[in-house]
XYZ file of C-alpha atoms in Angstrom:
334
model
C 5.175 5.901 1.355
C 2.133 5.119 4.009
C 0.607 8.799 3.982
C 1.070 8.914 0.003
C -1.119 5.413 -0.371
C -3.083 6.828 2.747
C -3.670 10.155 0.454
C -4.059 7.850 -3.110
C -6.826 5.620 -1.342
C -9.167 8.435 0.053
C -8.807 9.787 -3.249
C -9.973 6.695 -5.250
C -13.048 6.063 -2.822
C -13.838 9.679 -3.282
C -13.790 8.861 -7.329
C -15.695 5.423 -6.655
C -18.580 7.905 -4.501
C -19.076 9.969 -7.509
C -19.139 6.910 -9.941
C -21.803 5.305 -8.187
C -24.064 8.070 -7.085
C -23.635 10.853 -10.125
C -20.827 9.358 -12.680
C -21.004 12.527 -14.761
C -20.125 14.489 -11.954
C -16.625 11.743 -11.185
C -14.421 13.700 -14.963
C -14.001 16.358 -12.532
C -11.795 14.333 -10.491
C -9.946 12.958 -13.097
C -7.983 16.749 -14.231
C -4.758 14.462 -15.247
C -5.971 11.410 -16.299
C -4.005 10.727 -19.436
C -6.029 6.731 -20.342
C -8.651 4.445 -18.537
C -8.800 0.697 -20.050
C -12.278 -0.626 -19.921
C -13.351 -4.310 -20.798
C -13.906 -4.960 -24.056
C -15.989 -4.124 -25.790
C -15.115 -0.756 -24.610
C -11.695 -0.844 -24.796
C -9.067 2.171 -23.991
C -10.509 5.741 -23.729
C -8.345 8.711 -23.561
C -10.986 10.832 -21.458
C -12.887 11.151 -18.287
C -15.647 12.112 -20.477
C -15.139 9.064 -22.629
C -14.607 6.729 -20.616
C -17.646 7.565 -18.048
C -20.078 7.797 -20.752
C -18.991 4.726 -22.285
C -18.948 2.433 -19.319
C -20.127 3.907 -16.207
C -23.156 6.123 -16.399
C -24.412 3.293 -19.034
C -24.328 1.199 -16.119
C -25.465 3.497 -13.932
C -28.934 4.311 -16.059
C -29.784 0.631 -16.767
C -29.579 -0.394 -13.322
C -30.555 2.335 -11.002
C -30.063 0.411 -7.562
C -26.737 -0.387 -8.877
C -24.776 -1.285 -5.220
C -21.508 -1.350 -5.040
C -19.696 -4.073 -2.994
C -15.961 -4.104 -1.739
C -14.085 -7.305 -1.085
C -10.745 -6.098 -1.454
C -9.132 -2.432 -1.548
C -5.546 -1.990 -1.266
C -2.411 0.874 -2.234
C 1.063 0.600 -3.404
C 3.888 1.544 -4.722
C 4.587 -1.181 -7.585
C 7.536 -3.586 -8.770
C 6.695 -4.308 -12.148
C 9.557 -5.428 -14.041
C 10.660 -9.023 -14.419
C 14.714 -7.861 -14.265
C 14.104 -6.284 -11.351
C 14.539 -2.352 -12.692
C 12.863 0.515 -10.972
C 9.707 0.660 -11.074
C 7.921 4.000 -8.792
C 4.403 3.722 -9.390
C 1.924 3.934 -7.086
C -1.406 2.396 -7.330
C -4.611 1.714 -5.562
C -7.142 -1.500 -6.589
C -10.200 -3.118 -5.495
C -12.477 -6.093 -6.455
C -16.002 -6.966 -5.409
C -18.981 -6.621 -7.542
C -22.184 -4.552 -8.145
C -25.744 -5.861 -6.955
C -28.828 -4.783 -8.985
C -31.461 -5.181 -11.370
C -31.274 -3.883 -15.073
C -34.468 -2.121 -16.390
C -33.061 -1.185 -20.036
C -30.961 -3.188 -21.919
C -27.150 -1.630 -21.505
C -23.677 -2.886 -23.772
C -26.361 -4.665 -25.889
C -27.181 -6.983 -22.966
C -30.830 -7.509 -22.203
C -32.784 -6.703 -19.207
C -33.946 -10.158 -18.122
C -35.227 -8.913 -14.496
C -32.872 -10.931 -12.887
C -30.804 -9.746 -9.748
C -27.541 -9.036 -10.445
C -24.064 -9.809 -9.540
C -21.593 -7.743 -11.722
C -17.988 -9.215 -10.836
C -15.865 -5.738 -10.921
C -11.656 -5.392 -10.401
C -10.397 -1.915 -10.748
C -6.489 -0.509 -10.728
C -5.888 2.992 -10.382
C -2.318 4.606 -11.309
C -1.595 7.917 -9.480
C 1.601 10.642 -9.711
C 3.690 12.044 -7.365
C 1.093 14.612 -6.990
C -1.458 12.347 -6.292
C -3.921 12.744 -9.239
C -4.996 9.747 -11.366
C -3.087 9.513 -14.626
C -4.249 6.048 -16.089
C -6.422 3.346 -14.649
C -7.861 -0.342 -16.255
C -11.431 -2.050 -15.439
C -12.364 -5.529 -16.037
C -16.250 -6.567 -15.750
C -17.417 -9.921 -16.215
C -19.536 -9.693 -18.701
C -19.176 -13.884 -19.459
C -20.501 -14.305 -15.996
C -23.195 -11.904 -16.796
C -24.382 -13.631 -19.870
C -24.440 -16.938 -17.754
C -26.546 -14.978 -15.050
C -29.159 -14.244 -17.592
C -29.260 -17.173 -19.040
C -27.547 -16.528 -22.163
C -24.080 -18.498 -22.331
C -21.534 -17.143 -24.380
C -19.384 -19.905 -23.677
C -19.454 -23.485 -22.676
C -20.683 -24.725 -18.695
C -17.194 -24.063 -16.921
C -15.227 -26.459 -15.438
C -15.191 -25.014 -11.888
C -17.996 -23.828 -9.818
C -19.734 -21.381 -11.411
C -20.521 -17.818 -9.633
C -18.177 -18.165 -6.984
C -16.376 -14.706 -5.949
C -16.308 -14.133 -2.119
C -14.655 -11.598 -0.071
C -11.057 -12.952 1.439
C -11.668 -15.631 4.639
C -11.056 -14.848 8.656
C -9.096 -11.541 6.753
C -10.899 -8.281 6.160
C -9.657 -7.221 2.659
C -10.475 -3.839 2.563
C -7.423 -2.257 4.389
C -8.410 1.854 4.568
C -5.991 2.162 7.622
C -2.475 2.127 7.325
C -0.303 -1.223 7.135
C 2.739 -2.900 8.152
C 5.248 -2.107 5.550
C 7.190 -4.740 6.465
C 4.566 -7.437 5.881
C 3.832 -5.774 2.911
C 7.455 -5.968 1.606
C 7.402 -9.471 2.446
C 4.239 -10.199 0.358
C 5.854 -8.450 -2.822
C 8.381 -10.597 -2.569
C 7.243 -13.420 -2.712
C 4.836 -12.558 -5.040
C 7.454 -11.787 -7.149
C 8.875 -14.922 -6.759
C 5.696 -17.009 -7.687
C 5.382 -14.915 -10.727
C 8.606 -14.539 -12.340
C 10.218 -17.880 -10.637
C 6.940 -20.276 -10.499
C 4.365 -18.850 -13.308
C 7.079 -17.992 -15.871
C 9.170 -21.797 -15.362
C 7.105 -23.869 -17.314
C 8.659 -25.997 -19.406
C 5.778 -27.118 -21.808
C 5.505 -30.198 -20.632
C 5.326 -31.014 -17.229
C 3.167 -29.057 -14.389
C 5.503 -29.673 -11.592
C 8.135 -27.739 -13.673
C 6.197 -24.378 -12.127
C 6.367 -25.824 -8.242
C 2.814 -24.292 -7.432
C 2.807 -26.499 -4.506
C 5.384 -24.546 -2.788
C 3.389 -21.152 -3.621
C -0.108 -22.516 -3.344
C -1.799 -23.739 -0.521
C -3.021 -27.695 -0.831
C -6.776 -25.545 0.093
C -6.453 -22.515 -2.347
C -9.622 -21.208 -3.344
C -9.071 -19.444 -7.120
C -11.641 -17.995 -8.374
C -11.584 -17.890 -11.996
C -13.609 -15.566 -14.555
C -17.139 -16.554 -16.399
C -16.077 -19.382 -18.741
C -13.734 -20.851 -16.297
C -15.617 -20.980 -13.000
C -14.063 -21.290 -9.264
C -11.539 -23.957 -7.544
C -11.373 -24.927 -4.694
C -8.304 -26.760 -3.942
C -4.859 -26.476 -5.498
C -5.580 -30.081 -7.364
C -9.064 -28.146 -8.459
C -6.534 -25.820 -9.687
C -4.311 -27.555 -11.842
C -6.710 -30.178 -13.593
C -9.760 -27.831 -13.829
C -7.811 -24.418 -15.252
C -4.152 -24.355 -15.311
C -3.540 -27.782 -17.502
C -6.825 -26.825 -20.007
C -4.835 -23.025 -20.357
C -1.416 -24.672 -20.935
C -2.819 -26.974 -23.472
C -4.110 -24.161 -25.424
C -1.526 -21.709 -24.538
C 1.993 -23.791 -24.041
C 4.115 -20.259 -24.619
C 2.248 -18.066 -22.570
C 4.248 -16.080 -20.241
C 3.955 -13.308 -17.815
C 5.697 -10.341 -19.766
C 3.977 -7.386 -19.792
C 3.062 -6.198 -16.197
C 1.298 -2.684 -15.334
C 1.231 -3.377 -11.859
C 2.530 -5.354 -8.971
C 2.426 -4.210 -5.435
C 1.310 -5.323 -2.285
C -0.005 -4.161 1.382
C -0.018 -6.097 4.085
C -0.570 -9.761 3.098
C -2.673 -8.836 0.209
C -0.944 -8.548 -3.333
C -1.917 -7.263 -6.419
C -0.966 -7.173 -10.072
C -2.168 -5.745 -13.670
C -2.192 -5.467 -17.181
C -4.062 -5.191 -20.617
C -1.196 -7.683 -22.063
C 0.102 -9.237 -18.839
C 0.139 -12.502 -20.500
C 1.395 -13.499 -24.551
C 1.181 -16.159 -25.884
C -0.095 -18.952 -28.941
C -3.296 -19.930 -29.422
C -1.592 -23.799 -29.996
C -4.791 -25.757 -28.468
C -8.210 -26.273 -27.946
C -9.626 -23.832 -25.613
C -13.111 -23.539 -23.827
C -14.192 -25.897 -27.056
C -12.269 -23.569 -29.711
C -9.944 -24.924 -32.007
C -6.434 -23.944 -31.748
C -5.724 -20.551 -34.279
C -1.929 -19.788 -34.149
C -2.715 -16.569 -33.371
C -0.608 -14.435 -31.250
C -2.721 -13.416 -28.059
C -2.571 -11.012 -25.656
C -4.421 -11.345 -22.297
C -5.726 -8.374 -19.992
C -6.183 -9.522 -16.379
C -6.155 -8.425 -12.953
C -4.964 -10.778 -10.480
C -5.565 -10.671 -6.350
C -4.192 -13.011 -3.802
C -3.931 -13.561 0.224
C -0.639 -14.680 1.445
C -0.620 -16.664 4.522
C 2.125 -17.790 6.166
C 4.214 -19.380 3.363
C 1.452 -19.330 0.936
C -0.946 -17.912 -1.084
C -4.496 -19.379 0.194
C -6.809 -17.715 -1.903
C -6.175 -15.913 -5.454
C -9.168 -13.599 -7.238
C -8.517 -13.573 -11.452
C -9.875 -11.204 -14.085
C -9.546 -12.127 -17.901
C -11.152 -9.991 -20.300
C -12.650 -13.096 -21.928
C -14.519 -10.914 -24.226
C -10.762 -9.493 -25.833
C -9.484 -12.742 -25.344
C -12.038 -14.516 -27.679
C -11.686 -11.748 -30.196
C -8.336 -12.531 -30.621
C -9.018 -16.127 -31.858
C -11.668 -14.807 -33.988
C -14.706 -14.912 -31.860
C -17.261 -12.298 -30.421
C -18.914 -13.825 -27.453
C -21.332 -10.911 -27.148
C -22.708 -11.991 -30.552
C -22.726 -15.703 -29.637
C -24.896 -13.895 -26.088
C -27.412 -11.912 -28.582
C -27.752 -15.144 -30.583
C -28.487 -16.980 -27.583
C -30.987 -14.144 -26.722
């Protein structure tokens, strides 16, 4: 398993090269790609083609010292399933975020001539072959909006703009890792998940125990529209109680991805969380409706506990399910 994630990570920094300095010139690297899933509003493309013209060289044109930054960059092979089944496979992900300043307008968003700081979290699905079949992006677009000056969404509860690389641990692991430490970190991540995220009881926090998986000091850093905390209290009063208010069913069901190297772990999915819109969130009324939320989820295990945890929701998708299109709400505020 090390050379094939050895092999699948040279391969998606090769890709990440060509999307940064020539994106039209990254399809050709991409022969059995069968799906990317961009952020709304871009949504699933079934191309190379599509999918770099639609997000990428967009980006790319609008900001042409567009920098790319990498916190975190990790390989796996994944454990997906909540019953345990087989699950073979392997994937590659990183998170950090693009420095730059926009000279056109690009996804409708206005060039302000402000520096940038484009939040990015990327998975990458490969075969047996080691070719890319499938692959999911999240950008923070809400963050972006609040950049500019243009809030989509109300001032967030945590600290706003918040999204560093991991602490005293360097993140980006290109060199081979302990597979047993590794093994250990799925583990328990699987644990925390499927044993902690998935227990509660719609009523009571401590029914999920995050005590025992988070650290009293875990720094979460939470999407545009929900902002950064930095303690486990932080945690639960300033995110995790307003989320179970307005979603008291949700649960972890739908998985891409969950694998780990080293102490770093890793998960993913376009409907990794369902749920009922049963409450007020973010200042919107409760809907009923059914939602589905794409995320993309990092955390550092240490020792006994996670001790820092970097989240993706596609608030854009997530808003459009209850009925609301924040990039309208951004060009109103525009």
């Amino acid at each position: 398993m090390s050379n094939q994630n050895q092999r699948n990570k040279a391969t998606a920094l090769t890709l990440w090269a060509a999307l940064d300095r020539a994106p039209d010139s990254a399809a050709a690297l991409l022969p059995a790609l069968q799906g990317w899933h961009g952020p709304a509003p871009i949504g699933m493309q079934g191309s190379a083609d599509a999918i770099i013209g639609q997000l990428f060289a967009p980006l790319r044109a609008a900001i042409p010292n567009l920098r790319r930054h990498t916190h975190i960059f990790m390989g796996g092979q994944s454990s997906a399933h909540e019953d345990g089944r087989a699950d073979d496979a392997c994937w590659v992900a990183g998170t950090g975020y693009y420095s730059g300043r926009a000279v056109a307008d690009v996804f409708g968003i206005p060039a302000t001539g402000h520096d940038l700081r484009i939040r990015w979290g990327e998975f990458l699905r490969f075969d047996a072959a080691g070719q890319i079949t499938y692959a999911q992006t999240i950008w923070d677009f809400v963050d972006w909006f609040d950049q500019i000056g243009l809030p989509a969404l109300p001032p967030p509860r945590g600290a706003v703009h918040v999204y560093p690389a991991p602490t005293a641990y360097d993140g980006v692991l290109t060199r081979p890792q302990s597979e047993d430490e590794g093994a250990r970190t799925r583990a328990f991540g699987r644990e925390f998940i499927f044993g902690g995220l998935n227990q509660f009881d719609e009523n009571d926090l401590s029914s999920m125990g995050m005590a025992r998986f988070f650290h009293p000091n875990v720094k979460w850093y939470g999407p545009g529209g929900i902002g950064a905390c930095l303690c486990l209290h932080e945690f639960e009063t300033l995110h995790q109680e307003p989320w179970l208010v307005a979603f008291p069913d949700r649960k972890v069901m739908y998985l891409e991805s969950l694998f780990a190297e080293d102490r770093m772990l890793a998960a993913s999915g376009p409907r990794g969380v369902v749920g009922t819109h049963g409450g007020t969130y973010l200042g919107h009324p409760a809907t009923g409706a059914r939602i589905e939320v794409s995320g993309l989820d990092f955390w550092l295990r240490t020792g006994g506990q996670f001790t820092e945890n970097w989240v993706f929701v596609d608030m854009i998708h997530l808003f459009q399910q209850m009925g609301v299109d924040l990039f309208a709400r951004m060009r109103e505020a525009a």
